[in-house]
Each structure stands twice: as structure tokens, then as C-alpha cells.
Tab-separated table of C-alpha atoms in Angstrom:
chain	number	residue	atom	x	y	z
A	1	UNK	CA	42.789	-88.704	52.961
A	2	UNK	CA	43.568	-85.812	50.470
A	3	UNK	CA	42.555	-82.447	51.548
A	4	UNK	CA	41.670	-79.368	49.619
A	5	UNK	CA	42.923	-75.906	50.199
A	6	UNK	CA	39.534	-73.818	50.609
A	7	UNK	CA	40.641	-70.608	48.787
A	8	UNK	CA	42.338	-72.787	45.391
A	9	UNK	CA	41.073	-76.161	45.624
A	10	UNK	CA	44.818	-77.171	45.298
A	11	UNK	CA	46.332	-79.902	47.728
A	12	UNK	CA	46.600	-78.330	51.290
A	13	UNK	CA	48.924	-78.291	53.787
A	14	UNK	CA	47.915	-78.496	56.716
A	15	UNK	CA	45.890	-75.687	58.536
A	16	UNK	CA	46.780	-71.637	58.478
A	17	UNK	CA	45.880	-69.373	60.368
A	18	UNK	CA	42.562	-71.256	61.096
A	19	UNK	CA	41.742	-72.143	57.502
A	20	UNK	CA	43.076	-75.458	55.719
A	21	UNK	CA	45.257	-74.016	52.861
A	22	UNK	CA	48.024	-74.447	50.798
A	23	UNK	CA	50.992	-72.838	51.616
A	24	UNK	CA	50.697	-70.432	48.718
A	25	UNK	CA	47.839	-68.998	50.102
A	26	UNK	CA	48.843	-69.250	53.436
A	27	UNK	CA	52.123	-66.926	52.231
A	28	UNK	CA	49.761	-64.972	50.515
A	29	UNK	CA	47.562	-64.223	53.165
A	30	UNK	CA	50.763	-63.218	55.899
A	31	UNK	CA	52.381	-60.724	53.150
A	32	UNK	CA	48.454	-59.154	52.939
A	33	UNK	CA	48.303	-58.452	57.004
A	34	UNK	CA	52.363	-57.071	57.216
A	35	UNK	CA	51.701	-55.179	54.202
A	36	UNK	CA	51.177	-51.208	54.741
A	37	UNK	CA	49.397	-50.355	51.665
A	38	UNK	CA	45.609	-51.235	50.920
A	39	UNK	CA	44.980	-53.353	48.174
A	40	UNK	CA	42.798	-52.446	44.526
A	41	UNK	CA	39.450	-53.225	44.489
A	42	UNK	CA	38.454	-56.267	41.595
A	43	UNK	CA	37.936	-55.014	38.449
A	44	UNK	CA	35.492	-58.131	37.515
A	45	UNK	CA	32.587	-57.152	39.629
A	46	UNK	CA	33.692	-59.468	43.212
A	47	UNK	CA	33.280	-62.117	41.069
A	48	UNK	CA	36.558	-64.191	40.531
A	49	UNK	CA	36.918	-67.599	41.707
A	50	UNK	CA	40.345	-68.992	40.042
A	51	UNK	CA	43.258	-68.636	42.218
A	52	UNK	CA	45.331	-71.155	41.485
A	53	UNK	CA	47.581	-68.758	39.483
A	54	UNK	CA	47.735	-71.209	36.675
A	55	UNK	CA	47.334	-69.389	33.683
A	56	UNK	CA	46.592	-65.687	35.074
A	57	UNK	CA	47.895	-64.058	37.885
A	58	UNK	CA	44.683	-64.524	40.699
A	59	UNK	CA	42.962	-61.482	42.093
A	60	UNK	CA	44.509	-59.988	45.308
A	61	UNK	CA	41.290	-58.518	46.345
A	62	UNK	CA	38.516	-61.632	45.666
A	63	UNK	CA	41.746	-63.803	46.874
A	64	UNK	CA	41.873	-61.567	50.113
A	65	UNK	CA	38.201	-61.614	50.565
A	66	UNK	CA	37.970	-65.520	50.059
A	67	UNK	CA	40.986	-66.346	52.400
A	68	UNK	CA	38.458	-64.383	55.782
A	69	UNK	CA	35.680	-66.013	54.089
A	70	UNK	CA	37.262	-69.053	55.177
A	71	UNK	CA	37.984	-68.207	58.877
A	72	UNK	CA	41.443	-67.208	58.452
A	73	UNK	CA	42.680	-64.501	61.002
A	74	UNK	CA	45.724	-62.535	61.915
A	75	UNK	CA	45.370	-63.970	65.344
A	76	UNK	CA	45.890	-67.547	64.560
A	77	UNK	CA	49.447	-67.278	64.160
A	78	UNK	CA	50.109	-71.135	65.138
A	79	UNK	CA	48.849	-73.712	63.168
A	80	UNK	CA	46.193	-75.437	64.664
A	81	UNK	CA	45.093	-79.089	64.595
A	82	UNK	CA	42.620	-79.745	62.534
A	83	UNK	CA	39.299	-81.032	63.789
A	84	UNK	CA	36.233	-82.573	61.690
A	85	UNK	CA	34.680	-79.245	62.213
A	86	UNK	CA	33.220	-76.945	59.484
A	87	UNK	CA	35.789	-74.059	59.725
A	88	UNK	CA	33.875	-70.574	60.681
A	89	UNK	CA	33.429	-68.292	58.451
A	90	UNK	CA	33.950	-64.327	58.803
A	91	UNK	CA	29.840	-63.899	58.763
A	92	UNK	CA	29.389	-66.958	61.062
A	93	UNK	CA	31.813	-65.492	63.180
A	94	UNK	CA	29.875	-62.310	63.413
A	95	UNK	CA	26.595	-64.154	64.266
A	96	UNK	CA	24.644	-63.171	60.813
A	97	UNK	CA	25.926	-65.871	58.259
A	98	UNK	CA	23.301	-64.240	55.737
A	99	UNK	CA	24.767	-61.065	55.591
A	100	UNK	CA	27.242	-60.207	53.466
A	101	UNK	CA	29.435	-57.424	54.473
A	102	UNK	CA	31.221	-57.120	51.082
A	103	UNK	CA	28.786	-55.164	49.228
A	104	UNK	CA	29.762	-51.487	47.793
A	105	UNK	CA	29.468	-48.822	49.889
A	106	UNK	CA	29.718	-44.756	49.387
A	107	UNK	CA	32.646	-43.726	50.891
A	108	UNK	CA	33.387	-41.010	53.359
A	109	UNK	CA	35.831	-38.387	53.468
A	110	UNK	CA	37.038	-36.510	56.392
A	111	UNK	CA	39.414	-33.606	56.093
A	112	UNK	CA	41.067	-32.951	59.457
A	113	UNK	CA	43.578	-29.839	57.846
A	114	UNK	CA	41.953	-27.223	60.289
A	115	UNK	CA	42.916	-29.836	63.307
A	116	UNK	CA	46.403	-29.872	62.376
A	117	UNK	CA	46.715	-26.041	61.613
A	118	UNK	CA	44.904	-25.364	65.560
A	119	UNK	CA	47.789	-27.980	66.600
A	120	UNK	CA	50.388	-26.153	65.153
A	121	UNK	CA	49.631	-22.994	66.640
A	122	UNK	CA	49.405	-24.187	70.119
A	123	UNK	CA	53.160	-25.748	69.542
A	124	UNK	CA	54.244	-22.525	68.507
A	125	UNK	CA	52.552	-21.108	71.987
A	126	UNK	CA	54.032	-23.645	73.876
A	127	UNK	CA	53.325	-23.945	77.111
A	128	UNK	CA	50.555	-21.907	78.301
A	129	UNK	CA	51.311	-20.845	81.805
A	130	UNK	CA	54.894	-20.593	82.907
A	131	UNK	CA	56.864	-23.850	84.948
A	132	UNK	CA	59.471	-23.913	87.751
A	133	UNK	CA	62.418	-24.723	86.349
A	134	UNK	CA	63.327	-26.699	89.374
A	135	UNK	CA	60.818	-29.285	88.458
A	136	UNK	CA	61.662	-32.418	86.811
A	137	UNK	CA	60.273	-33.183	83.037
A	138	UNK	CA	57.331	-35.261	84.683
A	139	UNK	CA	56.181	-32.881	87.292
A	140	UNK	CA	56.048	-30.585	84.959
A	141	UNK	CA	53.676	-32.343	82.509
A	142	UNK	CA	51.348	-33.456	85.304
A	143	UNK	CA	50.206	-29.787	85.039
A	144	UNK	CA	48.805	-30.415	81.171
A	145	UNK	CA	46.319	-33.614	82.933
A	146	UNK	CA	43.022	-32.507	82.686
A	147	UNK	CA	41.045	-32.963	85.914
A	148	UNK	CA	37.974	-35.114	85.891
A	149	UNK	CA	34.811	-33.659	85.010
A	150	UNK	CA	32.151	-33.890	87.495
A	151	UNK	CA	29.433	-32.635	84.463
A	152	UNK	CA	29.631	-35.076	82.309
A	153	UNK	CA	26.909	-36.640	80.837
A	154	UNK	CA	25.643	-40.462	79.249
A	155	UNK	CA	25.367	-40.569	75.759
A	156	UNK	CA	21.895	-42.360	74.734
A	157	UNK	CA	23.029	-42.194	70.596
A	158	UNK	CA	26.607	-41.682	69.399
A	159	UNK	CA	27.064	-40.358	66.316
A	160	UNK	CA	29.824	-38.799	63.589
A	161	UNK	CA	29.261	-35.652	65.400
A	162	UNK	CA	30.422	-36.980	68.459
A	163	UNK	CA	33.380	-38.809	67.054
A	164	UNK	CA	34.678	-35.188	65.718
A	165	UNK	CA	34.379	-34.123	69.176
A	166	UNK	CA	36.643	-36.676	70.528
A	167	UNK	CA	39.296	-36.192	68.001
A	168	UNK	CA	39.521	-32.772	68.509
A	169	UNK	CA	39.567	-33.147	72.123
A	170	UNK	CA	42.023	-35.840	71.933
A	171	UNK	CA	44.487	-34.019	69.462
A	172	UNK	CA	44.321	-31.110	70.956
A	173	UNK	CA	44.789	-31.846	74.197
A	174	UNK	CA	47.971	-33.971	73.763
A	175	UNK	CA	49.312	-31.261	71.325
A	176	UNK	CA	48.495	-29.131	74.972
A	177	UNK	CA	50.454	-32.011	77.114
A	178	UNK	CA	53.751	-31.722	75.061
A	179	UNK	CA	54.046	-28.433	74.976
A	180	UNK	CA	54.851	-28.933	79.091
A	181	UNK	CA	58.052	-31.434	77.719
A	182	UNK	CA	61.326	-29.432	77.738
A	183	UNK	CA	62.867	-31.616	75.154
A	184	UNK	CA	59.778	-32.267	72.964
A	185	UNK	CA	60.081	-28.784	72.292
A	186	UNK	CA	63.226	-28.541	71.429
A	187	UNK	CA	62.578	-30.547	68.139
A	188	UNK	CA	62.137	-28.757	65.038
A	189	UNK	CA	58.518	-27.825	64.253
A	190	UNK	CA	58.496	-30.443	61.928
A	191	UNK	CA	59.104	-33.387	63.673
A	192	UNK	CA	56.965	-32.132	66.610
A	193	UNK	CA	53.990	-31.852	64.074
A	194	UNK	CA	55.572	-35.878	62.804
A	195	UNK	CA	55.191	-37.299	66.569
A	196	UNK	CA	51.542	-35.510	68.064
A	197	UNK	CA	50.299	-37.094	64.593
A	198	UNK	CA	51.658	-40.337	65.613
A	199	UNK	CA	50.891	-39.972	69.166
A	200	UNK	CA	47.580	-38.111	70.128
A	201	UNK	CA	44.990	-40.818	70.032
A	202	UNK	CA	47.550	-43.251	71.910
A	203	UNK	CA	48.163	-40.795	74.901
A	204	UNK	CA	44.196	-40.548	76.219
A	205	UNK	CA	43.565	-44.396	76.288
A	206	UNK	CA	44.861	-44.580	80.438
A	207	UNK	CA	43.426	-41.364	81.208
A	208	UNK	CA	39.868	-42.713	79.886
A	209	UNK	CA	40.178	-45.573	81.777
A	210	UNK	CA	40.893	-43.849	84.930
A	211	UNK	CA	38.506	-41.577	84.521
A	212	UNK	CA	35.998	-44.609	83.837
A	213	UNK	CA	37.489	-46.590	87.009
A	214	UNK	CA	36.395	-43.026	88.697
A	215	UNK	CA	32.647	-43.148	87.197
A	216	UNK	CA	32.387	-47.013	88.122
A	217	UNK	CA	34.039	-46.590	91.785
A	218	UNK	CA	36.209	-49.401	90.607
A	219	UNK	CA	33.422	-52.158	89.770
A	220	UNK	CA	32.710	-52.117	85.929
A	221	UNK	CA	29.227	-52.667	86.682
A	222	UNK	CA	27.706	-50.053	85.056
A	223	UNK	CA	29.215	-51.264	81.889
A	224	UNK	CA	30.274	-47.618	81.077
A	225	UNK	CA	33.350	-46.004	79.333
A	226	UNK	CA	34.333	-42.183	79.176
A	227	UNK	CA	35.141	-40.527	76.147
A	228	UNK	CA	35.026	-37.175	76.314
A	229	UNK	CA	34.678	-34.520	79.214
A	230	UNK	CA	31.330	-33.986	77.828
A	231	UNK	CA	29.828	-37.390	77.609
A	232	UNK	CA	30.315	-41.330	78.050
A	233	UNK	CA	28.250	-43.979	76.625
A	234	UNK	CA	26.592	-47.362	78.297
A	235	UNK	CA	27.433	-50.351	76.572
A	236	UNK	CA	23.883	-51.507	76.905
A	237	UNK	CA	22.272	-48.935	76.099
A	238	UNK	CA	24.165	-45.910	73.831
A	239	UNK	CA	23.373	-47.052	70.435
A	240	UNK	CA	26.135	-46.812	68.106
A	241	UNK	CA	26.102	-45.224	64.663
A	242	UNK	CA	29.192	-46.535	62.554
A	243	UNK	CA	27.100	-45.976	58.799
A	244	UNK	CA	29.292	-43.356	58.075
A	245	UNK	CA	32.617	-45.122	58.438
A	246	UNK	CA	31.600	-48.747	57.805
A	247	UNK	CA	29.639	-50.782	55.578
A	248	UNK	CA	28.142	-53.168	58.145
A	249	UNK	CA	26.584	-53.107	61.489
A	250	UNK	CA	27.965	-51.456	64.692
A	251	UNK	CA	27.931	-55.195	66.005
A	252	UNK	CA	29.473	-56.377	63.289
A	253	UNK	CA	32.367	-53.551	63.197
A	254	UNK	CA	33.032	-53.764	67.208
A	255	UNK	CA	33.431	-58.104	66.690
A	256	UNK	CA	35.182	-57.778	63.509
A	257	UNK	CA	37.728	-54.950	65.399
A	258	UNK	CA	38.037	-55.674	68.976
A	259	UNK	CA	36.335	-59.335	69.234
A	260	UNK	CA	33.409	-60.116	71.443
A	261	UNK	CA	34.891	-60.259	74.640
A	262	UNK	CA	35.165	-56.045	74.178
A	263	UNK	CA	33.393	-55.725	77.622
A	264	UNK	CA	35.962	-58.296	79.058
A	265	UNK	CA	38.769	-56.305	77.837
A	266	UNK	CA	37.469	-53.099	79.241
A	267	UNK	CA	36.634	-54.378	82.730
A	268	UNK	CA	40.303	-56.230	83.163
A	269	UNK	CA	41.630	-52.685	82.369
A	270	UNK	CA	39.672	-50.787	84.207
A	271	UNK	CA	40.091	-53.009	87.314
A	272	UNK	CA	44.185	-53.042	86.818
A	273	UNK	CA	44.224	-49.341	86.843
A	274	UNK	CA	42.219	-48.682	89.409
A	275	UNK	CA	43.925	-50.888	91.797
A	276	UNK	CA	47.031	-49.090	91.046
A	277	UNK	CA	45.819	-45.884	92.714
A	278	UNK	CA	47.666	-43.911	90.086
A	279	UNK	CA	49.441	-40.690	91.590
A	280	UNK	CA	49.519	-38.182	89.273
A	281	UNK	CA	53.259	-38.304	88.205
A	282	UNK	CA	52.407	-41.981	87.830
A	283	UNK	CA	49.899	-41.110	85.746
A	284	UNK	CA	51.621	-38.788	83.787
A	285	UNK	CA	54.833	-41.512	83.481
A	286	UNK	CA	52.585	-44.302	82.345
A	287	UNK	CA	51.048	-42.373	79.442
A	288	UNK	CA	54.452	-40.734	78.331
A	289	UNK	CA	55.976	-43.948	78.147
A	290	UNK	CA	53.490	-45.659	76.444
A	291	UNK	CA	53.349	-43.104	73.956
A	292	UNK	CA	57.400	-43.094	73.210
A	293	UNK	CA	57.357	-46.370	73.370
A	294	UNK	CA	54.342	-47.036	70.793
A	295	UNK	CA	56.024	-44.411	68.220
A	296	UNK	CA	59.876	-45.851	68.457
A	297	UNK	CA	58.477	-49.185	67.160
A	298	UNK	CA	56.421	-47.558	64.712
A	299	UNK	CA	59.411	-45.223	63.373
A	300	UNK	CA	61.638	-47.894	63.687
A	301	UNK	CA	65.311	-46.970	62.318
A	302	UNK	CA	64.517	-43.602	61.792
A	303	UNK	CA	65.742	-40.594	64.024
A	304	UNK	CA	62.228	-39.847	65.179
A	305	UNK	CA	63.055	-43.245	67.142
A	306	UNK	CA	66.160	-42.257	68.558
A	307	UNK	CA	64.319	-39.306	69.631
A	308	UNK	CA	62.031	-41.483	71.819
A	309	UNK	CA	64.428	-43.506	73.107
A	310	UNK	CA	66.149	-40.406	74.317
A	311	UNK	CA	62.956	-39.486	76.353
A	312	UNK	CA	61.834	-42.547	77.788
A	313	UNK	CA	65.138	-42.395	79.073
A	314	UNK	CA	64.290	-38.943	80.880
A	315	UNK	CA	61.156	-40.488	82.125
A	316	UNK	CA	63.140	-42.846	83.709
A	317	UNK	CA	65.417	-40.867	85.419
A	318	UNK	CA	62.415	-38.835	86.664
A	319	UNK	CA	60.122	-41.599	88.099
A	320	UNK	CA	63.353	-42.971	89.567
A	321	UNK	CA	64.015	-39.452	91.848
A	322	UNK	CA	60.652	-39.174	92.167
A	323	UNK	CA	60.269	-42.726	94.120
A	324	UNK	CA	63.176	-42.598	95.770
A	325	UNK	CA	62.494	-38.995	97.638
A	326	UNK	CA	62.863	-39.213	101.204
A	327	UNK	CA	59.479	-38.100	101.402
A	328	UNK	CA	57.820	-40.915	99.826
A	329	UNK	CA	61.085	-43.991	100.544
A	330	UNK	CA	59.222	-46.307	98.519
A	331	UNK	CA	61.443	-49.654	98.406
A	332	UNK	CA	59.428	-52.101	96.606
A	333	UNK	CA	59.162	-49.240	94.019
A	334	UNK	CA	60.682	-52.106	91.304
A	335	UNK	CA	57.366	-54.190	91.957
A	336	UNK	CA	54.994	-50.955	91.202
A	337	UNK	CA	57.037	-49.829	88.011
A	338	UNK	CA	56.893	-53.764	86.854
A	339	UNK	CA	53.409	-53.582	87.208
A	340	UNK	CA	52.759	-50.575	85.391
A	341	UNK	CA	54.629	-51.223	82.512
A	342	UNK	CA	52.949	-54.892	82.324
A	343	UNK	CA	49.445	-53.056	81.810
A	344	UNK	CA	51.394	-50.553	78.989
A	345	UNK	CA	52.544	-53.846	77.234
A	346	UNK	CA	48.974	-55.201	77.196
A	347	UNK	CA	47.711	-51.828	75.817
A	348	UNK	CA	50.666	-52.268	72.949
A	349	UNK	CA	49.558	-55.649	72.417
A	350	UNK	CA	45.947	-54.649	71.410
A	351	UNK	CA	47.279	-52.050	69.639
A	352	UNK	CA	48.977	-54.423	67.463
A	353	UNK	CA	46.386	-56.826	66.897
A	354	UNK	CA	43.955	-53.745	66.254
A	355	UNK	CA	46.290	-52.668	63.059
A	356	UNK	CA	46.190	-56.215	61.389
A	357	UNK	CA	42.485	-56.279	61.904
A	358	UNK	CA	41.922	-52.371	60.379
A	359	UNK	CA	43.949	-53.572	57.377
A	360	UNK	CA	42.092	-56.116	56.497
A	361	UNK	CA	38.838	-54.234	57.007
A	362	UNK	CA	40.439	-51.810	54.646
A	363	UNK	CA	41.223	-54.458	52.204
A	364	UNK	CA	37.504	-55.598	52.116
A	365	UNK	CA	36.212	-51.990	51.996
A	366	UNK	CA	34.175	-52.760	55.214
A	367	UNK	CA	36.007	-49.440	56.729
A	368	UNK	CA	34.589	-46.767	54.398
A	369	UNK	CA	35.834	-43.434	55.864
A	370	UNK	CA	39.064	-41.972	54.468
A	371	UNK	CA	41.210	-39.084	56.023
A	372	UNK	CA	42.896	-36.257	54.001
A	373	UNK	CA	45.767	-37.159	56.488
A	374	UNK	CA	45.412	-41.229	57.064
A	375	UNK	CA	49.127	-41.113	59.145
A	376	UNK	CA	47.436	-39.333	62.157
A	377	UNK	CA	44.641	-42.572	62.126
A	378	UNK	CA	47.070	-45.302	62.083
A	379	UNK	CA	46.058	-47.699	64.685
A	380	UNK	CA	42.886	-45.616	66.022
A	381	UNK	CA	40.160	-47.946	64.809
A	382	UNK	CA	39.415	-46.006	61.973
């Protein structure tokens, strides 16, 4: 029996990316998720319904907006067989298949220029209190790791105020922590700028899950998550205010951006982690790398990723002396490193799937928030 592609009505192909399509729209809907740039908004009012292309080019944005309708998704990247189900679509997905999340929305504009100006002048500082040149790169970072604080406090209502206050935290503070790298500072000021833009909201994500693992004890019972020395919200019971930045629900945004099983995600990391017993030069290794590592892919072919190559290279070398001391004579150090570069591949993995899904709320103008610098929020959520 014939079947219909359900974004054309043309003959299908088989089933893409969890929708039955054709393999035009199939095509079309890949080159939308790889692409960087967001797409124009319909000029007929969100109305069109023609894409077969036949006798005028169809719209990318209605097209766009009909291929999610459908249940297609970046992570369906094998074709599925097709079962005599009704396919999902993006609202029945969310749990409200009344609500439309496509409706206009005022948009919000953040300007983050007084950020990158406090950033630059704690670069040209450097680092703030002088280091033994004796140390290795590493043990000299470990010095730019906050402690945890022991004041901290839950949040019952998180708000855009409270999202400033992380980024700052967050930017500043790595700007802080690579001011303690010998050869980070040896770039030119412009390429320093380049990478802490890439890099800050990347480098906190193990520190807050330590420092979570050491509000939980190491049992995510408490369904709790730290996020600033100041505060950390419950997942039961901080409520969530995301009308500033998105034109649906904070349920809607957190399935639509990091799935349903968040809470699941959070726990399994918290739990590696913490059964780790990070030392602090660990510590410090394990966010480095995943930092150079995360900004050669994203610079790929450029010199900014030579660059990082070049330092997880010194990381190397400096995790290397420091297990192999005769003080600590660790010979199964292999097995430890394996394992703590398995749990920074996971965190690039959901890094990855967190871009395709931020593009394509972009495309649908369910993110509303725009940055005067949008580079530094590549891959934050935003």
C-alpha cells in the first residue's frame, strides 16, 4: 500500500527521522539541523501548506515547523520501522497536544558587553596571586577552583535575575581559572577573549555536579542541583520562570531541550562523579580537558584548534607525572583516566544533541531571547 509523505503529501520513502517522508524532505530536514544560521520567519502569516516545490519554491520556515509537527527529531538518526502507530507529534510529545507553541512572541534582548569588558580586564591582570614556578600547569590551576560553599541557599522561584547571576559567575570565574594557565596566557589578547567566549559555560558543568554530589552525600535523593555559590534549586519544588527567553512553558522548554528523563540524566552524573572521589588535580584535569577538547571540535581547522590540541597535550603530560609520583604509585592509573574521560565524552555527547535541539527551537521562535554576542551562548541552552 502507497504511503504519503506527511509534510508534502508526495509518495514517501520510507520513515526519517521518526516521520514517514519523502526523501526531499527528509534532505531537507538534515541540511536544517547541520545548518549554523537560523532561518526567516514566513512572510504569509504561518500559514503555508504547499511544499511540494512544484510551482514555487516551499517555505523553509512553515516547512521546518511542519516536518517537528510530524515527530521528526535530530535524535532519530536511523530509520526506523514503521509501525501502524499514529506518529507523535512535537505537542503530543510534550504532553499538551492543544497547545500550540508556535505563536508570536516579544522577543528579548540581552546585552552582555559589560561581561566581556570585566573579562578582559581580569586577563590583562592575570593571575591574581603569584605561583611557584616549580609547579606543573595543573597544580597550578587547582588554585583558581573555588571551594564549596557551606552558605548556600535553595531557590523556591528562579528567575532572569538569577540566570544573570550565573552567567556572570560562570564567565567570570573561568576568565579567573585561565589566567592560572602559563600557555593560555601566552596567546594574544585576542584569541584569549575568542576561547573564554567559547569556553566559560562548558568549564562549570563538573564542578556543579560535584558540588551537587557534595549537597546530596552521593544519593540524588533530594532531587537537587547547584548553580551558583549563592543558591541551588529542587527539582520538585523551585518553580522555573523561562517567559522571558521562551514562548512556552518551563515544562515544555526543559522536554523540548533536555528530554524527560532530565532527572535521570542528572542522577547518572552525579553518581559517576561522585564515585570517582575526584582529587583536586583530577578535578582540575577533567574540566581542562573537556573544555579543549569541546572548543578544538568546534574551531575545527582553524589555529584556535591547534592551540587546544597543544594543551590537552600539556594536560597530559601533567596528569601523567602527577600519577606516577612515588608518593601516590598509582598503577592501574590507565583504568581511572579511562574512566574519566568516558564521563567527559558523555558530557560532549549531550552537548551535541543540546545544539541540534537549540537550533531548531530557534528556527520555530520557541527560544525568544537574543544576545548582543550569540558566539559566547553557543551550546548553553539558550
Amino acid at each position: 500500500m502507497q504511503k504519503y509523505c506527511e509534510i508534502c503529501k508526495l509518495p514517501a520513502h520510507g520513515s526519517h527521522f521518526g516521520a514517514v517522508t519523502c526523501r526531499a524532505c527528509a534532505a531537507f530536514f538534515r541540511r536544517a539541523i547541520l545548518a549554523k544560521r537560523i532561518r526567516k520567519s514566513c512572510k504569509l502569516n504561518n500559514d503555508c501548506s504547499d511544499f511540494r516545490g512544484i510551482k514555487i519554491p516551499p517555505c523553509k520556515s512553515c516547512r521546518m515547523r511542519k516536518c517537528v509537527q510530524a515527530g521528526m527529531s535530530s535524535d532519530n538518526l536511523q530509520i526506523r520501522k514503521l509501525e501502524n502507530n499514529i506518529p507523535q507529534t512535537f505537542e503530543v510529545c510534550l504532553g499538551h497536544p492543544s497547545i500550540s507553541l508556535l505563536s508570536k512572541s516579544r522577543r528579548t534582548f540581552v546585552d552582555v558587553n559589560y561581561l566581556i569588558k570585566q573579562g578582559l580586564e581580569i586577563l590583562k591582570l592575570g593571575s591574581p596571586s603569584p605561583l611557584h614556578p616549580r609547579q606543573s600547569q595543573l597544580e597550578k590551576m587547582t588554585f583558581a577552583i573555588s571551594k564549596p560553599s557551606t552558605t548556600s541557599k535553595k531557590l523556591s522561584h528562579l528567575k532572569k535575575n538569577h540566570y544573570t547571576q550565573i552567567w556572570e559567575s560562570d564567565f567570570l570565574s573561568a576568565a579567573k581559572f585561565l589566567t592560572h594557565f602559563d600557555s593560555f596566557m601566552e596567546l594574544p589578547p585576542g584569541m584569549q577573549m575568542q576561547l573564554l567566549q567559547a569556553i566559560w559555560h562548558i568549564l562549570p558543568k563538573i564542578l556543579k555536579v560535584v558540588k551537587t554530589a557534595n549537597l546530596c552525600h552521593g544519593k540524588w535523593e533530594k532531587r537537587v542541583f547547584h548553580l551558583h555559590e549563592d543558591f541551588y534549586v529542587d527539582l520538585d519544588d523551585t518553580k522555573f520562570d523561562v517567559s522571558w527567553m521562551a514562548s512556552c512553558s518551563y515544562e515544555q522548554f526543559r522536554c523540548l531541550l533536555f528530554g524527560e528523563d532530565v532527572s535521570t540524566q542528572i542522577e547518572e552524573g552525579v553518581n559517576a562523579i561522585y564515585k570517582l572521589n575526584l582529587s583536586e588535580i583530577e578535578l582540575t584535569f577533567m574540566m581542562s580537558q573537556l573544555c579543549f577538547e569541546y572548543a578544538s571540535k568546534r574551531f575545527l581547522g582553524t589555529e584556535i584548534a591547534e592551540v587546544c590540541e597543544k594543551f590537552q597535550g600539556i594536560l597530559a603530560e601533567d596528569i601523567h607525572e602527577y600519577y606516577t609520583k612515588e608518593s601516590r604509585n598509582d598503577n592501574n592509573y590507565a583504568g581511572r583516566l579511562a574512566k574519566i574521560l568516558r564521563v567527559n565524552q558523555e558530557i560532549q555527547r549531550i552537548i551535541r544533541r543540546l545544539r541540534d535541539k537549540t537550533h531548531v527551537a530557534r528556527t520555530l521562535d520557541i527560544l525568544t531571547v537574543d544576545f548582543s554576542h550569540p558566539e559566547m551562548f553557543m551550546d548553553s541552552g539558550c
